[in-house]
XYZ file of C-alpha atoms in Angstrom:
339
model
C -3.207 5.581 -5.469
C -4.087 2.212 -6.954
C -3.478 2.456 -10.686
C -6.337 0.550 -12.340
C -6.305 -1.495 -15.503
C -5.653 0.252 -18.842
C -4.397 3.610 -17.517
C -0.835 2.517 -18.263
C 0.319 1.049 -21.556
C 1.266 -2.649 -21.652
C 4.863 -1.538 -22.270
C 4.858 0.612 -19.139
C 3.296 -2.194 -17.122
C 5.940 -4.607 -18.387
C 8.802 -2.293 -17.507
C 7.454 -1.680 -14.000
C 6.893 -5.394 -13.392
C 10.445 -6.173 -14.539
C 11.781 -3.451 -12.244
C 10.082 -5.141 -9.290
C 11.461 -8.628 -9.956
C 14.927 -7.973 -8.436
C 13.299 -6.014 -5.606
C 11.048 -8.963 -4.721
C 13.960 -11.384 -5.034
C 16.098 -9.314 -2.662
C 13.208 -8.712 -0.249
C 12.368 -12.414 0.035
C 15.992 -13.453 0.512
C 16.674 -10.723 3.077
C 13.469 -11.380 5.012
C 14.257 -15.067 5.401
C 17.668 -14.134 6.826
C 16.830 -11.129 9.019
C 13.327 -11.734 10.353
C 13.227 -13.906 13.510
C 11.474 -17.210 12.925
C 8.804 -16.520 15.534
C 7.845 -13.237 13.823
C 7.556 -14.550 10.293
C 4.013 -15.968 10.655
C 2.942 -12.574 12.007
C 3.812 -10.958 8.696
C 0.269 -11.831 7.636
C -0.948 -9.547 10.432
C 1.306 -6.803 9.094
C -0.088 -7.291 5.592
C -3.577 -7.148 7.105
C -2.841 -3.759 8.670
C -1.955 -2.426 5.233
C -4.945 -4.095 3.576
C -7.337 -2.628 6.148
C -5.735 0.816 6.080
C -6.377 0.970 2.339
C -10.091 0.323 2.933
C -10.468 3.500 4.994
C -11.134 6.088 2.290
C -10.971 9.759 3.245
C -12.133 12.791 1.234
C -9.353 14.712 -0.501
C -8.942 18.132 -2.019
C -10.739 18.310 -5.374
C -13.593 15.968 -4.519
C -11.670 12.699 -4.851
C -10.795 10.156 -2.161
C -7.619 8.584 -0.832
C -6.362 6.275 1.888
C -3.413 5.325 4.024
C -1.166 2.433 2.980
C 0.789 1.573 6.104
C 4.022 0.793 4.279
C 6.281 2.639 6.708
C 4.395 1.170 9.676
C 5.040 -2.400 8.521
C 8.701 -1.484 7.928
C 8.994 -0.318 11.521
C 7.472 -3.565 12.779
C 9.038 -6.126 10.441
C 11.696 -4.293 8.426
C 11.490 -2.738 4.944
C 12.185 -6.005 3.124
C 9.351 -7.809 4.873
C 7.141 -4.743 4.345
C 7.790 -4.927 0.606
C 6.535 -8.512 0.562
C 3.570 -7.811 2.848
C 2.290 -4.807 0.889
C 2.865 -6.601 -2.435
C 0.745 -9.557 -1.340
C -1.946 -7.223 0.034
C -2.037 -5.395 -3.319
C -2.290 -8.699 -5.185
C -5.262 -9.841 -3.090
C -6.948 -6.471 -3.609
C -6.509 -6.671 -7.373
C -7.483 -10.324 -7.811
C -10.466 -10.536 -5.482
C -11.728 -7.004 -4.952
C -10.831 -5.255 -8.202
C -8.862 -2.573 -6.356
C -5.909 -1.831 -8.636
C -5.088 -3.610 -11.863
C -3.467 -6.943 -12.615
C -1.451 -5.527 -15.518
C -0.511 -2.494 -13.415
C 0.379 -4.663 -10.415
C 4.100 -4.072 -10.904
C 3.623 -0.296 -11.011
C 1.441 -0.314 -7.896
C 4.009 -2.431 -6.070
C 6.836 -0.154 -7.211
C 5.055 2.843 -5.704
C 3.467 1.399 -2.577
C 5.577 -1.690 -1.774
C 9.013 -0.388 -2.772
C 9.279 3.405 -2.709
C 6.987 3.920 0.279
C 8.255 1.377 2.851
C 11.960 1.632 2.081
C 12.076 5.424 1.935
C 9.831 5.820 4.974
C 11.890 3.379 7.023
C 15.285 4.844 6.197
C 14.107 8.390 6.869
C 12.931 7.159 10.267
C 16.298 5.523 10.917
C 18.176 8.634 9.780
C 16.248 10.876 12.155
C 16.774 8.456 15.044
C 20.483 8.151 14.259
C 21.121 11.885 14.566
C 18.741 12.514 17.470
C 20.407 13.232 20.800
C 17.728 11.411 22.749
C 15.484 8.494 21.947
C 12.338 9.702 23.672
C 8.841 8.643 22.697
C 8.371 12.059 21.087
C 11.407 11.599 18.835
C 10.198 8.152 17.801
C 6.819 9.659 16.940
C 8.331 12.549 14.988
C 10.612 10.201 13.054
C 7.720 7.860 12.226
C 5.529 10.798 11.222
C 8.122 12.334 8.907
C 9.170 9.010 7.398
C 5.627 7.904 6.590
C 4.604 11.350 5.328
C 7.555 11.587 2.947
C 7.197 7.938 1.917
C 3.584 8.127 0.792
C 4.099 11.446 -0.985
C 7.081 10.011 -2.840
C 4.909 7.053 -3.858
C 2.209 9.455 -5.063
C 4.805 11.398 -7.057
C 5.997 8.271 -8.870
C 2.386 7.315 -9.593
C 1.831 10.799 -11.042
C 4.865 10.384 -13.301
C 3.596 7.008 -14.511
C 0.199 8.523 -15.273
C 1.604 11.705 -16.785
C 3.995 10.200 -19.323
C 1.272 8.105 -20.986
C -0.193 10.814 -23.303
C 3.344 11.841 -24.257
C 4.338 8.347 -25.366
C 1.188 6.605 -26.549
C -1.266 8.265 -28.954
C -3.741 7.157 -31.615
C -3.911 8.423 -35.209
C -5.901 11.472 -34.139
C -3.337 12.434 -31.563
C -5.518 11.364 -28.649
C -4.016 9.581 -25.683
C -4.411 5.807 -25.826
C -4.312 5.337 -22.054
C -4.233 7.923 -19.273
C -5.222 11.211 -20.963
C -3.678 13.533 -18.370
C -0.154 14.831 -18.880
C 2.404 15.674 -16.233
C 1.043 19.227 -15.926
C -2.235 17.797 -14.623
C -1.215 14.469 -13.089
C 1.473 15.838 -10.754
C -0.582 18.573 -9.047
C -3.717 16.398 -9.076
C -1.880 13.644 -7.208
C 0.474 15.697 -5.066
C -1.750 18.455 -3.661
C -4.273 16.058 -2.048
C -1.491 13.834 -0.719
C 0.576 16.703 0.639
C -2.428 18.301 2.300
C -4.558 15.347 3.464
C -3.521 11.801 2.523
C 0.058 12.213 3.714
C -1.130 13.474 7.084
C -3.595 10.568 7.379
C -0.822 8.084 6.585
C 1.485 9.700 9.128
C -1.148 9.823 11.874
C -2.102 6.196 11.255
C 1.548 5.154 11.367
C 2.324 7.045 14.572
C -0.841 5.863 16.343
C -0.338 2.164 15.576
C 3.449 2.315 16.033
C 3.103 3.849 19.502
C 0.380 1.353 20.390
C 2.614 -1.576 19.435
C 5.684 -0.066 21.154
C 3.743 0.030 24.421
C 1.648 -3.135 24.148
C 3.908 -5.512 22.185
C 7.397 -3.932 22.079
C 9.101 -7.138 20.985
C 7.405 -6.758 17.597
C 9.408 -3.644 16.744
C 12.023 -4.376 14.087
C 15.584 -4.504 15.469
C 14.408 -3.707 18.972
C 17.545 -3.847 21.097
C 15.634 -5.246 24.083
C 13.625 -7.855 22.227
C 15.336 -10.806 23.939
C 14.271 -9.686 27.425
C 10.719 -8.638 26.644
C 7.662 -10.790 27.092
C 5.977 -11.575 23.800
C 2.479 -10.107 23.775
C 0.409 -10.677 20.646
C -3.186 -10.304 21.810
C -3.217 -6.462 21.728
C -2.216 -6.537 18.049
C -4.888 -9.112 17.226
C -7.449 -6.915 19.000
C -6.233 -3.942 16.959
C -6.787 -5.834 13.700
C -10.253 -6.975 14.812
C -11.137 -3.388 15.763
C -10.014 -2.109 12.377
C -12.139 -4.761 10.667
C -15.193 -3.658 12.638
C -14.541 -0.008 11.771
C -13.925 -0.479 8.029
C -17.444 0.766 7.094
C -16.168 4.229 8.002
C -14.359 4.007 4.674
C -17.739 4.139 2.948
C -18.466 7.623 4.264
C -16.090 9.312 1.818
C -17.802 9.598 -1.551
C -16.166 9.981 -4.936
C -13.546 8.092 -6.884
C -9.813 8.314 -6.245
C -7.981 10.410 -8.847
C -6.996 8.330 -11.865
C -9.290 5.433 -10.999
C -12.324 6.376 -13.111
C -13.788 3.826 -15.488
C -14.707 4.567 -19.097
C -18.239 5.632 -18.114
C -16.990 8.188 -15.569
C -13.996 9.821 -17.187
C -15.951 12.123 -19.521
C -17.566 13.766 -16.490
C -14.292 14.443 -14.693
C -13.025 18.015 -14.501
C -9.294 18.643 -14.220
C -7.896 22.175 -14.159
C -11.349 23.402 -15.144
C -11.485 21.250 -18.284
C -13.046 17.958 -19.347
C -11.724 15.567 -21.940
C -13.974 15.018 -24.944
C -13.079 11.404 -25.718
C -12.554 8.084 -23.991
C -9.027 6.756 -24.651
C -9.122 3.626 -26.788
C -6.984 1.656 -24.378
C -9.330 2.500 -21.534
C -12.451 1.774 -23.548
C -11.348 -1.484 -25.143
C -8.658 -2.675 -22.774
C -8.446 -5.904 -20.799
C -9.887 -6.224 -17.326
C -10.445 -8.984 -14.796
C -13.908 -9.470 -13.351
C -13.297 -9.427 -9.611
C -15.285 -11.643 -7.269
C -16.223 -8.785 -4.959
C -15.621 -5.500 -6.819
C -15.161 -2.474 -4.573
C -15.421 -4.748 -1.511
C -19.129 -5.299 -2.150
C -20.828 -8.691 -1.905
C -23.860 -9.128 -4.124
C -27.149 -9.380 -2.254
C -25.768 -8.029 1.005
C -26.058 -4.670 2.671
C -23.115 -2.432 1.718
C -21.859 -2.160 5.295
C -22.077 -5.897 5.951
C -20.416 -6.615 2.613
C -17.565 -4.257 3.463
C -16.966 -5.934 6.828
C -17.105 -9.426 5.319
C -14.654 -8.335 2.602
C -12.316 -7.092 5.316
C -12.573 -10.392 7.188
C -11.994 -12.353 3.968
C -8.970 -10.262 3.017
C -7.393 -10.604 6.468
C -8.038 -14.359 6.557
C -6.460 -14.889 3.143
C -3.389 -12.846 4.035
C -2.860 -14.638 7.346
C -3.226 -18.038 5.656
C -0.822 -17.107 2.841
C 1.917 -16.098 5.258
C 1.297 -19.103 7.524
C 1.802 -21.368 4.510
C 4.874 -19.388 3.413
C 6.347 -19.666 6.916
C 5.761 -23.419 6.970
C 7.469 -23.763 3.582
C 10.452 -21.636 4.584
C 10.786 -23.375 7.937
C 10.628 -26.777 6.244
C 13.392 -25.783 3.814
C 15.540 -24.537 6.689
C 15.211 -27.849 8.511
C 15.925 -29.770 5.315
C 19.028 -27.685 4.592
C 20.447 -28.398 8.027
């Protein structure tokens, strides 16, 4: 679901980035107010869960690949505002260091995966819990499953719209698309069918599995847990979970193929959509700007692919934890100064 560089016009990228500015501003302000001080440093762990989930590629319908995002999961642990920040930072690290998603399209990727997904998934969960007669483990699981499934499919739908409007709005003198060449008639089914059938289920299963694990092993981490003041704080199980996910990340290499809409200029002419291939490479895609990532596709030059993938996972987690530790120290210092 990561929209790469040059599939969206600069105008589209600008609009999406501007749309995210007030969202980020609200999310940061709300997180500082609503997230307990002792949980704020752990937001780096939440961001790591999302970062790692996105490394586990799975095969999708049509020969492409996809992955979970974990946006609803982080919302359930830290709240939707904190989840917005956590997923945004994870997406930024992916784009800057690993070339996963574009820098120009960062705002669009955040809109889909850090805004639509976590907020919608969380509030669907809360709605189901509000109108449920009992609060059993099964109901919690069902609510988390439905919320995360709807959330990621809504994010995929918005991504499809962003892809699909490009050939309608931006064309060259010959009438060819300048950026993404696939209209809404192709982009929507190409994105939605695999997510409705496979990726959405993977996201939901991942969310339910980790959410139930945390509810049992570290229940005080659950956002707005009514019993959080009386529960012993247990962090080690969550750290072990992150370490286990790091060790298992090479499983993401098993799925072959490129995610839909993430082909480079050398691949796109060989892609078949609705039984047809395009006969040209869009000018924006061919001659557009791109950042040379340090470790593209989570590979480290000179190292075995599996080892490189694991080291990339460790590096990503370390960076995210450090970023949020520094952010916590800054926020905590400002709080003390203000008082």
